[in-house]
Amino acid sequence: MKKTAFNAIHHILGAKMVEYSGYEMPVQYKGINYEHETVRNNVGVFDVSHMGEISVKGKGSLELIQKITSNDASKLTPGKVQYSCMPNDTGGIIDDLLVYKISKNDYLLVVNASNIQKDFDWIKSCNSFGAEVSNISDSVSLLAVQGPKSVEVLQKLTDINVREMDSYTFTIGELAHIPNALISATGYTGELGFEIYVENKYAAHLWDAIFEAGKNEGIEPVGLAARDTLRLEMGYCLYGNDIDDFTSPLEAGLGWVTKFTKDFIHSGFLKIQKEKGTTKKLVGFEIKGKGIPRHHYEVLDENNQIIGSVTSGTMSPTLKKAIGMGYVSIENAKIGSEIFVNIRNRPVKAVIVKTPFIK
């Protein structure tokens, strides 16, 4: 298994370590609910260095990104970040990603850990524009600092006015005396937060500086398990669960990052799908009985007929109730519709609700 530059720190802190996308990663430290509530109320720090970073530079860089992503990267200006999808040539999703515009003809794509090589190979295969494409994932360490007090913590470490940073913007500068740190007002928890990219050689120093700065703010390390409950409460998709090579952006409710003002790979198919409508849709639901929905559980109608399947599910630490997401046939996808989730061969009543699950 690969290890991030924070691996020794996780072991020293007693984290429960698991294999995740080829990396040894912390799944929890003091407990899922404790870490979840720390992020909702104070500030938590995630090692997300397993995520991939792909640099796209030079002449043809914008043209390449426009071809491979569904959102319109021409709208980006230096310092802006864009959430997007990378469609494949059969109507599915190769990956979801962030696109950073560093400067003219200089972009950084941040992709899911499990897809790094797949994405890199795909991007190279689509590069008929002469752009310089480099996989720099192994040289970058990444911490997500998330929670309402995250700004208080980071502001102690930099002269950059992070308090004034708008969501989905970034800047490159000195943080904790580390040069050229990329500070991004992004995250996947639904809370105020930042993601910090540095060279691996600064990783340990960055961790120590952030925890020293946050010691009066209730700062805690957070593992992958709480990362999942936090994103699910917000109704955010997780690649491999809620979206994959066989689900389209439109089925997944990602029409807002699927722009038909430009051409991209298989955009013609997706445009027709938008015009005709999809046959299934990703929805959120709340369980009304006992049980927790899990990935791949069947979704049934009142006649016990299979109408879909669960993609993600958990006991929400904030709501204290079981919630989930899944694909159901379009005629059963209305808000308020009653469905049943087959939990351990027992149909359990649930109702389709609007996401996010928490406001």
Tab-separated table of C-alpha atoms in Angstrom, residues 4 13 16 102 107 122 126 129 138 140 164 177 180 184 203 207 219 229 236 239 263 274 278 286 323 327 333 345:
chain	number	residue	atom	x	y	z
A	4	THR	CA	0.892	9.658	2.445
A	13	LEU	CA	-2.120	9.402	17.102
A	16	LYS	CA	-7.472	2.991	12.986
A	102	ILE	CA	-3.650	28.866	-11.906
A	107	TYR	CA	-4.600	24.356	-14.812
A	122	TRP	CA	-7.885	9.110	-20.484
A	126	CYS	CA	-7.803	12.881	-25.562
A	129	PHE	CA	-4.146	19.802	-28.618
A	138	ASP	CA	2.956	11.705	-5.589
A	140	VAL	CA	1.651	16.813	-3.308
A	164	GLU	CA	-12.370	37.354	2.754
A	177	HIS	CA	6.207	29.893	6.688
A	180	ASN	CA	3.867	28.531	-2.432
A	184	SER	CA	-8.332	26.807	-1.532
A	203	ALA	CA	3.697	17.987	5.294
A	207	TRP	CA	0.217	19.415	10.313
A	219	ILE	CA	-9.322	21.095	16.551
A	229	THR	CA	-21.125	10.857	6.891
A	236	TYR	CA	-22.792	15.091	-2.191
A	239	TYR	CA	-17.439	8.371	-6.907
A	263	ASP	CA	-19.015	20.547	-27.075
A	274	LYS	CA	-31.707	15.953	-21.275
A	278	THR	CA	-33.769	10.103	-17.948
A	286	GLU	CA	-35.050	8.966	4.975
A	323	ILE	CA	-30.587	8.454	5.514
A	327	TYR	CA	-31.207	5.488	-8.051
A	333	ALA	CA	-38.546	9.753	-7.858
A	345	ASN	CA	-34.347	-9.240	3.426
